[in-house]
PDB file of C-alpha atoms in Angstrom:
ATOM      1  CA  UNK A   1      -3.396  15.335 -47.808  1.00 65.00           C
ATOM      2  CA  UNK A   2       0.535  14.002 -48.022  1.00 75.00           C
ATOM      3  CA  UNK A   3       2.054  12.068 -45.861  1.00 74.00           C
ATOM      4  CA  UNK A   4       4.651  14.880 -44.954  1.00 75.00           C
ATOM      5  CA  UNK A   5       1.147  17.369 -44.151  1.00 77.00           C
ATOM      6  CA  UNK A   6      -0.106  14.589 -42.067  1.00 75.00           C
ATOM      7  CA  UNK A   7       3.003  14.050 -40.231  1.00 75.00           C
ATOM      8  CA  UNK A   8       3.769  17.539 -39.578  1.00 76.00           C
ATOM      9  CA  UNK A   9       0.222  18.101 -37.851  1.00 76.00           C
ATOM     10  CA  UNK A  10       0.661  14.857 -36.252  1.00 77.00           C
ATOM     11  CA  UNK A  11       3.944  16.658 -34.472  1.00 76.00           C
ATOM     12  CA  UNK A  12       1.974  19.040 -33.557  1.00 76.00           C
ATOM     13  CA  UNK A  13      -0.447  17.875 -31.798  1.00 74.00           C
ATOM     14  CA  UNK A  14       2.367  15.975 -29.891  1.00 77.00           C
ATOM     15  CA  UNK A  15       3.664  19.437 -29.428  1.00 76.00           C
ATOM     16  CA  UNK A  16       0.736  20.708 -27.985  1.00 72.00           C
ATOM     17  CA  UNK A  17      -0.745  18.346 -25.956  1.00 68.00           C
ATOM     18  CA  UNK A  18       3.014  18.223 -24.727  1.00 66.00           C
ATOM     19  CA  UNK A  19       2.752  22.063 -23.426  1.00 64.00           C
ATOM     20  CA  UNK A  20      -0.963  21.419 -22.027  1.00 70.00           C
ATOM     21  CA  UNK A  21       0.471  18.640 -20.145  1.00 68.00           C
ATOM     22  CA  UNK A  22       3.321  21.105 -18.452  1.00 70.00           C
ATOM     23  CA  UNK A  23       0.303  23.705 -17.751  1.00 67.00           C
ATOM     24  CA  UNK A  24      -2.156  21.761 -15.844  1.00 68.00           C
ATOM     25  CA  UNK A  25       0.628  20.823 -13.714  1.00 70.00           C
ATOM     26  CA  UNK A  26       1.707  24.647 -12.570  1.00 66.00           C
ATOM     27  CA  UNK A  27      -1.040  25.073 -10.157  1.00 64.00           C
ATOM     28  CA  UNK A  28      -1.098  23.960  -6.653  1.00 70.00           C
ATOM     29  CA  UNK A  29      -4.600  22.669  -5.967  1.00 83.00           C
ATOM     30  CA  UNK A  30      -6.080  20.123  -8.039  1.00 89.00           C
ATOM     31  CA  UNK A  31      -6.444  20.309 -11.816  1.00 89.00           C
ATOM     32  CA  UNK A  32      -9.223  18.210 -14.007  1.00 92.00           C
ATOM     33  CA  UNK A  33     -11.418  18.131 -16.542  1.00 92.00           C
ATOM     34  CA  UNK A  34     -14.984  15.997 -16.655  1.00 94.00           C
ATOM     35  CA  UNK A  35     -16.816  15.009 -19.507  1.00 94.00           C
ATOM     36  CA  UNK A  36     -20.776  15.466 -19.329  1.00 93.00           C
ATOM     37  CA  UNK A  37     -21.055  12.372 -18.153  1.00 93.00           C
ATOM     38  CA  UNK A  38     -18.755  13.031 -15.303  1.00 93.00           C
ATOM     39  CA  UNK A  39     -16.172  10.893 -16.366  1.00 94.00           C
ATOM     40  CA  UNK A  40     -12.557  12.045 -15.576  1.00 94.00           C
ATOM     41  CA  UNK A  41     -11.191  13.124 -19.132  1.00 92.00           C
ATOM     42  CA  UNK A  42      -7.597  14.598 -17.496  1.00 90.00           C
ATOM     43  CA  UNK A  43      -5.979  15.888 -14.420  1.00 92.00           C
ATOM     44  CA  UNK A  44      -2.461  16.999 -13.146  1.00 90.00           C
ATOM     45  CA  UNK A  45      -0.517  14.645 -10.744  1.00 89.00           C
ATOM     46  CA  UNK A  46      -1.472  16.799  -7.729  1.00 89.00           C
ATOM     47  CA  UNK A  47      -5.058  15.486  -7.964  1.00 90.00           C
ATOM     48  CA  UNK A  48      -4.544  11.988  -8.429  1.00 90.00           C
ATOM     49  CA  UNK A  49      -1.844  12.324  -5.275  1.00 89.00           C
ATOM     50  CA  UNK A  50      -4.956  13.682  -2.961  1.00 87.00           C
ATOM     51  CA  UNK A  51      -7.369  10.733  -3.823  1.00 89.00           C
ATOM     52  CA  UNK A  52      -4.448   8.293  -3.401  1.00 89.00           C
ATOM     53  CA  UNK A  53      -3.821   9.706   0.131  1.00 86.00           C
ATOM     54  CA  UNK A  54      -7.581   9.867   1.088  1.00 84.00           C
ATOM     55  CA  UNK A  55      -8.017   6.352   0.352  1.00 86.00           C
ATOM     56  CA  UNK A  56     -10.240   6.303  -2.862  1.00 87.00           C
ATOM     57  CA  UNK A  57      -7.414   5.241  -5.325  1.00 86.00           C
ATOM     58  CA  UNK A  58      -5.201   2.443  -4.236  1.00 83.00           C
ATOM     59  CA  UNK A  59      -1.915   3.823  -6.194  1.00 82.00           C
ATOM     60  CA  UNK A  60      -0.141   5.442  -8.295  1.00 78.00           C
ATOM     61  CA  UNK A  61      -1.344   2.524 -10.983  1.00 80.00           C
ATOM     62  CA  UNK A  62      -4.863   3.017 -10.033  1.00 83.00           C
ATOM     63  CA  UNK A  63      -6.157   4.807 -13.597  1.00 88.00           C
ATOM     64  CA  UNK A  64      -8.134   7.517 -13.013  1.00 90.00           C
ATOM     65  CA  UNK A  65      -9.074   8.821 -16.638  1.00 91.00           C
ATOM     66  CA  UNK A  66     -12.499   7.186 -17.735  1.00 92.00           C
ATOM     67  CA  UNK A  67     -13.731   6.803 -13.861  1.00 93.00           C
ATOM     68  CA  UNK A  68     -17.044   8.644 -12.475  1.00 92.00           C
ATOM     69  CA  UNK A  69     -16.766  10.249  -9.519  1.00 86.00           C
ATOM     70  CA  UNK A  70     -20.033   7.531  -8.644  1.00 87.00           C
ATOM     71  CA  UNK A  71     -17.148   5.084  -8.917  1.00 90.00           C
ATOM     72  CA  UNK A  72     -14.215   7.315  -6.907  1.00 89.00           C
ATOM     73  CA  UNK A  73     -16.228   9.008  -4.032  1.00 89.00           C
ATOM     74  CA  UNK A  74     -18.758   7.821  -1.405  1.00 85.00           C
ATOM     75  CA  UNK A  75     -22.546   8.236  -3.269  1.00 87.00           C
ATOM     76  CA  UNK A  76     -23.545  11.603  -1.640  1.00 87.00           C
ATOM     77  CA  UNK A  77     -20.495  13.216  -2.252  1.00 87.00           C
ATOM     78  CA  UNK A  78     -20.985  12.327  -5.938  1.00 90.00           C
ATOM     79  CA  UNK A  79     -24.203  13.170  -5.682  1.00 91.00           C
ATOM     80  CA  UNK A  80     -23.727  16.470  -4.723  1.00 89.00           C
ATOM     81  CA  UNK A  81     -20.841  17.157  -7.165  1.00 91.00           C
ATOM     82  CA  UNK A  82     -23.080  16.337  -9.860  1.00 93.00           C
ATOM     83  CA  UNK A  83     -25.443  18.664  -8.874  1.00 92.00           C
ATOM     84  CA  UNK A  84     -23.100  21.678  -9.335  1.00 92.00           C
ATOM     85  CA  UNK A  85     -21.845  20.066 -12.729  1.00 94.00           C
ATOM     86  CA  UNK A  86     -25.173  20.298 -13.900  1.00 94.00           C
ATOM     87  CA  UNK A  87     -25.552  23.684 -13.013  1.00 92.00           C
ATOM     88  CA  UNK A  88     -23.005  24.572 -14.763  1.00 92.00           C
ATOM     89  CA  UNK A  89     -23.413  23.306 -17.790  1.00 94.00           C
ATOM     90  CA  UNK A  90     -26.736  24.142 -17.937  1.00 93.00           C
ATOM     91  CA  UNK A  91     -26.536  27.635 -17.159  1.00 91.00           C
ATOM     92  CA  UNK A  92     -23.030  28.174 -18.792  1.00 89.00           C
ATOM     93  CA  UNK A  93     -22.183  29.770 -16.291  1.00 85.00           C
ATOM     94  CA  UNK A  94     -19.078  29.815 -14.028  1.00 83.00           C
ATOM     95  CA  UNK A  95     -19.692  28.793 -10.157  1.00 84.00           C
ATOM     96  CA  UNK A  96     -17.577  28.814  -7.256  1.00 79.00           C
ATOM     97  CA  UNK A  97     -18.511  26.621  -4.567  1.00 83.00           C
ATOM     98  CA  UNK A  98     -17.774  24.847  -1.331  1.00 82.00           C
ATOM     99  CA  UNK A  99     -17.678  20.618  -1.402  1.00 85.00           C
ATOM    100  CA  UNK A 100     -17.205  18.393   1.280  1.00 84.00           C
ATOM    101  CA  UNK A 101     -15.581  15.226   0.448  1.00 84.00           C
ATOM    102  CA  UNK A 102     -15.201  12.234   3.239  1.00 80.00           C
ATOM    103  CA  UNK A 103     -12.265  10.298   2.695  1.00 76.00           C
ATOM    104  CA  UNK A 104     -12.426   5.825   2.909  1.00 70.00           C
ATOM    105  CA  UNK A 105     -11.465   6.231   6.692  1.00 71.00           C
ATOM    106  CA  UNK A 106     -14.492   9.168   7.305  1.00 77.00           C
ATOM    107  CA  UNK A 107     -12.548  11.961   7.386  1.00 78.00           C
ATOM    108  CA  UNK A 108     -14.318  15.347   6.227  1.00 81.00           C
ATOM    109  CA  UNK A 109     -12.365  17.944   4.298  1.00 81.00           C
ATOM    110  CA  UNK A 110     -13.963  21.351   3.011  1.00 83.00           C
ATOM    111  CA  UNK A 111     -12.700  21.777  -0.443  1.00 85.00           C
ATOM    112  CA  UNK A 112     -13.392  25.185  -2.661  1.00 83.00           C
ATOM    113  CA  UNK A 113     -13.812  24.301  -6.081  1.00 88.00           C
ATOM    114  CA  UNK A 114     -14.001  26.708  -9.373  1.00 86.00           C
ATOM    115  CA  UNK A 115     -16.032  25.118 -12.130  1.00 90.00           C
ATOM    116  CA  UNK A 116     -16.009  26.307 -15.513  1.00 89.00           C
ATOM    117  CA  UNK A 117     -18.477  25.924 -18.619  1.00 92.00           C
ATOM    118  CA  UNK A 118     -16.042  23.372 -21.138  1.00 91.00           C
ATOM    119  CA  UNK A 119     -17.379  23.975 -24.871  1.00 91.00           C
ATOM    120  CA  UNK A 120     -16.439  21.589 -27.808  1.00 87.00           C
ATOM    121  CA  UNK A 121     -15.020  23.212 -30.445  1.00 80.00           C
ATOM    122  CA  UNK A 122     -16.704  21.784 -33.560  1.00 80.00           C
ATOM    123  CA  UNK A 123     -20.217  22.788 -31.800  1.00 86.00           C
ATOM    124  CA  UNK A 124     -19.744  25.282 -29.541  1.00 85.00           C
ATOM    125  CA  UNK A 125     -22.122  23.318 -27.192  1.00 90.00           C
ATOM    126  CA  UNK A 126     -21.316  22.844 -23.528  1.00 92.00           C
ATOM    127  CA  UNK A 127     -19.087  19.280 -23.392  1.00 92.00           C
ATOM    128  CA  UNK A 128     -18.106  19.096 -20.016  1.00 94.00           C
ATOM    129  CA  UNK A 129     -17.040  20.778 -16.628  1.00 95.00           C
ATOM    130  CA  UNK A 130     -13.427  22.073 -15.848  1.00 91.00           C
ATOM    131  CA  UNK A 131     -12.582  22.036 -12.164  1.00 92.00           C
ATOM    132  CA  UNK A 132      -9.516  23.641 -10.621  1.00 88.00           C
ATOM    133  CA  UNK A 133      -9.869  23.245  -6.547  1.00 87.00           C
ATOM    134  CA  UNK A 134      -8.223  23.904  -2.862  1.00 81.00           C
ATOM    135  CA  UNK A 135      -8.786  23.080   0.171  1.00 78.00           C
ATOM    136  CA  UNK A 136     -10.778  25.582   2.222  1.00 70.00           C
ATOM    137  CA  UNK A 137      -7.396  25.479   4.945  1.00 68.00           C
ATOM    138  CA  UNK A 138      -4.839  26.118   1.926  1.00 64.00           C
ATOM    139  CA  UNK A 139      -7.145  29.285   1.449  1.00 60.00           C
ATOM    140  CA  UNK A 140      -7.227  30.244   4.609  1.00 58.00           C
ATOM    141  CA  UNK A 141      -3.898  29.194   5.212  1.00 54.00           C
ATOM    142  CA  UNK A 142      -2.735  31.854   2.252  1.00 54.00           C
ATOM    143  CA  UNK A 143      -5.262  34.450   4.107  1.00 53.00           C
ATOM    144  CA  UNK A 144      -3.425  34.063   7.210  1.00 53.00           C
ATOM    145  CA  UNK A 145       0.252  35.005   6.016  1.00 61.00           C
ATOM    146  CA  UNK A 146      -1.022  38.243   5.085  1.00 68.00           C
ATOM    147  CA  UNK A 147      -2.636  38.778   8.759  1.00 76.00           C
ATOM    148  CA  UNK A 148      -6.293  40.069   7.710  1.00 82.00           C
ATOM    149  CA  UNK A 149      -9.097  38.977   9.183  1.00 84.00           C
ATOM    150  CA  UNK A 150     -12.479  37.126   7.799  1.00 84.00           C
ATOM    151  CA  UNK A 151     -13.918  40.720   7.508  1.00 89.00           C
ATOM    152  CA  UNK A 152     -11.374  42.147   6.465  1.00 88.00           C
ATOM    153  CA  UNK A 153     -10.661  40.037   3.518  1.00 86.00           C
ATOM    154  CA  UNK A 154     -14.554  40.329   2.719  1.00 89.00           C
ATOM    155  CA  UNK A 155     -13.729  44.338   2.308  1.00 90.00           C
ATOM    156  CA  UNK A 156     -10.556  43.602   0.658  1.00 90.00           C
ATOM    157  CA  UNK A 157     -12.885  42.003  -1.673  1.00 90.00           C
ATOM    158  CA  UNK A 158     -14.988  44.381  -2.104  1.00 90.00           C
ATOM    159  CA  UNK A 159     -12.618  46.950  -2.583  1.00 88.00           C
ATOM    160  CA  UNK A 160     -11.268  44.659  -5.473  1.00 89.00           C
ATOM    161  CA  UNK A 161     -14.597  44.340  -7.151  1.00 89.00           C
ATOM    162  CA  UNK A 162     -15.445  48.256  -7.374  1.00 89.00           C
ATOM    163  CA  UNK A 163     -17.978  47.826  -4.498  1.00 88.00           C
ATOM    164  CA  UNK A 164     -18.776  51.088  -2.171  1.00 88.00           C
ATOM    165  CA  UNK A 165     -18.174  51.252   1.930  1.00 88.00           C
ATOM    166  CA  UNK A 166     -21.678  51.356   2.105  1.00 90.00           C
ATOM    167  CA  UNK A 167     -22.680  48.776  -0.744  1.00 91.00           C
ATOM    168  CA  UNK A 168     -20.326  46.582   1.484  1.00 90.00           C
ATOM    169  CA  UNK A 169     -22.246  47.386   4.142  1.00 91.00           C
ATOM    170  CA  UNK A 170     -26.032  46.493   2.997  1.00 91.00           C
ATOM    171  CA  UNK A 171     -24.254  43.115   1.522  1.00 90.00           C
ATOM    172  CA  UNK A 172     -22.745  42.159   4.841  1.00 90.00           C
ATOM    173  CA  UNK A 173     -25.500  42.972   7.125  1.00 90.00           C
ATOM    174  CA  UNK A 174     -24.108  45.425   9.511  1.00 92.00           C
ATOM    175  CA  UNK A 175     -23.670  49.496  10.002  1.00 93.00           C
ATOM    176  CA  UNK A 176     -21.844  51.408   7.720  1.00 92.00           C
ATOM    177  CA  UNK A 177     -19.750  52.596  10.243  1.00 92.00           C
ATOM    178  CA  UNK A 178     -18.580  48.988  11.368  1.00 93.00           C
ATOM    179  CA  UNK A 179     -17.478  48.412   7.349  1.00 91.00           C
ATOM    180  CA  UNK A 180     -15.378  51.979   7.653  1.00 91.00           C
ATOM    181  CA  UNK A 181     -13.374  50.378  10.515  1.00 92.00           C
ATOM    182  CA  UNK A 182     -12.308  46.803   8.474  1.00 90.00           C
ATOM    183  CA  UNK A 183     -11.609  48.929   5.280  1.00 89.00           C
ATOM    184  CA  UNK A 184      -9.306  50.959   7.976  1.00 89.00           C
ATOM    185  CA  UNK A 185      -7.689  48.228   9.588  1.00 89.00           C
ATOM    186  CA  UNK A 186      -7.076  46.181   6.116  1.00 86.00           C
ATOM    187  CA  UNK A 187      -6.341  49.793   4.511  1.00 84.00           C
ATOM    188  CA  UNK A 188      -3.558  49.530   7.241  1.00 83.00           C
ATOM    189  CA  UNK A 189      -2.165  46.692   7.184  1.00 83.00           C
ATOM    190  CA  UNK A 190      -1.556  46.106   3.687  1.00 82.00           C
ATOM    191  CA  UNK A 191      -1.426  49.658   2.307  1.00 77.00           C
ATOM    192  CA  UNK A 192      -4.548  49.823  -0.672  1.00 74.00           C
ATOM    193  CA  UNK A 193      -6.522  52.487  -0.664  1.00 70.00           C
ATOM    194  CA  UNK A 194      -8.655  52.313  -3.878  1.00 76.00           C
ATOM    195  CA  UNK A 195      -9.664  49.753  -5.896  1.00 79.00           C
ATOM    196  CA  UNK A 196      -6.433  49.693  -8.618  1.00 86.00           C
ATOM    197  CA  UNK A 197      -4.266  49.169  -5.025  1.00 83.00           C
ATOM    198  CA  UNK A 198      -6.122  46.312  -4.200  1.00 82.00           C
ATOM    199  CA  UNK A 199      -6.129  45.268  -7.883  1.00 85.00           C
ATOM    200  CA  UNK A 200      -2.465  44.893  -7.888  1.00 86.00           C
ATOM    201  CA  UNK A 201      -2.384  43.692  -4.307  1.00 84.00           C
ATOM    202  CA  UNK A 202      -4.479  41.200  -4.688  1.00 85.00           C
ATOM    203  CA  UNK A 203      -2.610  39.941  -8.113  1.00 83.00           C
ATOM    204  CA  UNK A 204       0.793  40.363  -6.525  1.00 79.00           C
ATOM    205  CA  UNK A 205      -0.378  38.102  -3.897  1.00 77.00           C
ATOM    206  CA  UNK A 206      -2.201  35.080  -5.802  1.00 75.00           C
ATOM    207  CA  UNK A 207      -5.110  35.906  -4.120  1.00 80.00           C
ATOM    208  CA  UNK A 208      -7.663  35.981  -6.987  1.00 81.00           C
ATOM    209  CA  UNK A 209      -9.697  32.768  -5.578  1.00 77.00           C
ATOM    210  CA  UNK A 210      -9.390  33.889  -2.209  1.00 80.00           C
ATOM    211  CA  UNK A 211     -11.620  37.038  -3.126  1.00 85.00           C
ATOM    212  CA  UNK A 212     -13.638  35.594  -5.160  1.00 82.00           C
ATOM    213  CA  UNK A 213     -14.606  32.946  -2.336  1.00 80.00           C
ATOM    214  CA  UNK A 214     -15.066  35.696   0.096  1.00 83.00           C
ATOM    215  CA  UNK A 215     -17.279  37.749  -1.659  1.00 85.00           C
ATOM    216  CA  UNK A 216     -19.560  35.026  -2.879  1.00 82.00           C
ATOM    217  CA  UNK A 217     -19.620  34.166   0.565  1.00 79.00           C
ATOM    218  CA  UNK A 218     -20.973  37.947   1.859  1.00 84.00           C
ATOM    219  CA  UNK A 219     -22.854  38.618  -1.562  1.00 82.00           C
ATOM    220  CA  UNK A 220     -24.504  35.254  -2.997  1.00 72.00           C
ATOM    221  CA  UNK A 221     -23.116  36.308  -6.061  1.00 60.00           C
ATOM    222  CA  UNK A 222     -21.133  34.827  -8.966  1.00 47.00           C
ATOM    223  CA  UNK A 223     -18.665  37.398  -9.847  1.00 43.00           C
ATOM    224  CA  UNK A 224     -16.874  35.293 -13.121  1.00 39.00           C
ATOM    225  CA  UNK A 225     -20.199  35.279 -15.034  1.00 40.00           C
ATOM    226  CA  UNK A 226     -18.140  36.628 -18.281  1.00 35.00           C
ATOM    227  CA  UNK A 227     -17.540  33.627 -19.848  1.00 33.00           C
ATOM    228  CA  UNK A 228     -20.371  32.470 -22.014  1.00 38.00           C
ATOM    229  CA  UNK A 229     -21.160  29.981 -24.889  1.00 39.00           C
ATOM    230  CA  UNK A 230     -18.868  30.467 -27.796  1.00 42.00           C
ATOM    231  CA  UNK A 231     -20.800  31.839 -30.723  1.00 47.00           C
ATOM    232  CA  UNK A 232     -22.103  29.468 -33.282  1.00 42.00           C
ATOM    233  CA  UNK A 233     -20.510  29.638 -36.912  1.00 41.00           C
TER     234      UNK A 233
END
């Protein structure tokens, strides 16, 4: 290979790694990516800001790439965390779920974390864990603004994954007739009627995690169970 070949893929990578850097920084929850191990391979700013206001990183020149969370968090909290990594890798499957960390002072905070399957390239094998999360007040924060209820975002949700009134219904636990009146009163309030309304309500709004969290919640489900092990070559 010439030198010019090398230096022009050499740019690129620059280039690239460049516009990764810009797009892990666009969302407002917490951005990073773990190795197998656990180890912190890279993250956007707002995550090392959280752990450097909840005590477990003492600044901003605290490095956080190549730590565990066994050496960030208190032991069962990285405990626990692991035990969802694992899950995920082994099943290569998606999983949303709800962690509790406890900051250096004690304090508890709910957090609801997406973690995603990360495959290596060369292999196609499972290399990791990508983790995008919010805190469960953000989320509920965002719920409030559009004035629904916790039942009435769990039909909202419903509605946006093709679910039935009365499939709502036997997942939630109560009449049919109770489920009629929260579809009503959300139908109401924000205007969808069918499941392409909610669609493009619920995309308008940002809302994506929001639903998804609410109807794991009232199903036990994992609803993002498309994304599978890239095919071997």
């Amino acid at each position: 290979m010439s030198e010019a070949k090398i230096l022009n893929e050499l740019k690129e990578l620059r280039q690239e790694n460049h516009y990764l850097r810009q797009l892990i920084q666009l969302p407002p929850g917490d951005f990073y990516i773990k190795d197998k191990m656990g180890k912190i391979l890279i993250h956007n700013d707002n995550y090392k800001k959280h752990l450097i206001e909840s005590g477990f990183l003492s600044g901003k020149d605290d490095e956080l790439v190549g730590k565990s969370q066994a050496e960030i968090f208190t032991r069962d909290n990285a405990e626990n965390y692991r035990i969802t990594d694992l899950e995920v890798m082994n099943t290569l499957t998606p999983k949303l779920v709800e962690e509790t960390v406890t900051s250096s002072v004690g304090v508890k905070q709910k957090l609801v974390v997406l973690k995603i399957p990360l495959f290596a390239i060369e292999t196609g094998q499972v290399d990791g864990v990508i983790c995008y999360c919010q805190s469960a007040d953000e989320l509920k924060g965002a719920q409030g603004n559009i004035k629904l209820s916790d039942r009435e975002m769990e039909c909202l949700s419903a509605l946006f994954y093709g679910m039935t009134a009365k499939q709502a219904a036997i997942a939630m636990g109560i009449s049919f007739r109770t489920v009629e009146i929260h579809m009503n009163n959300m139908k109401n309030k924000i205007g969808c009627m069918d499941k392409s309304s909610a669609v493009e309500f619920v995309k308008s709004q940002g809302l994506e995690m929001i639903m998804e969290y609410h109807y794991n919640k009232f199903t036990g489900k994992e609803v993002m169970d498309s994304i599978k092990a890239p095919d071997k070559k």
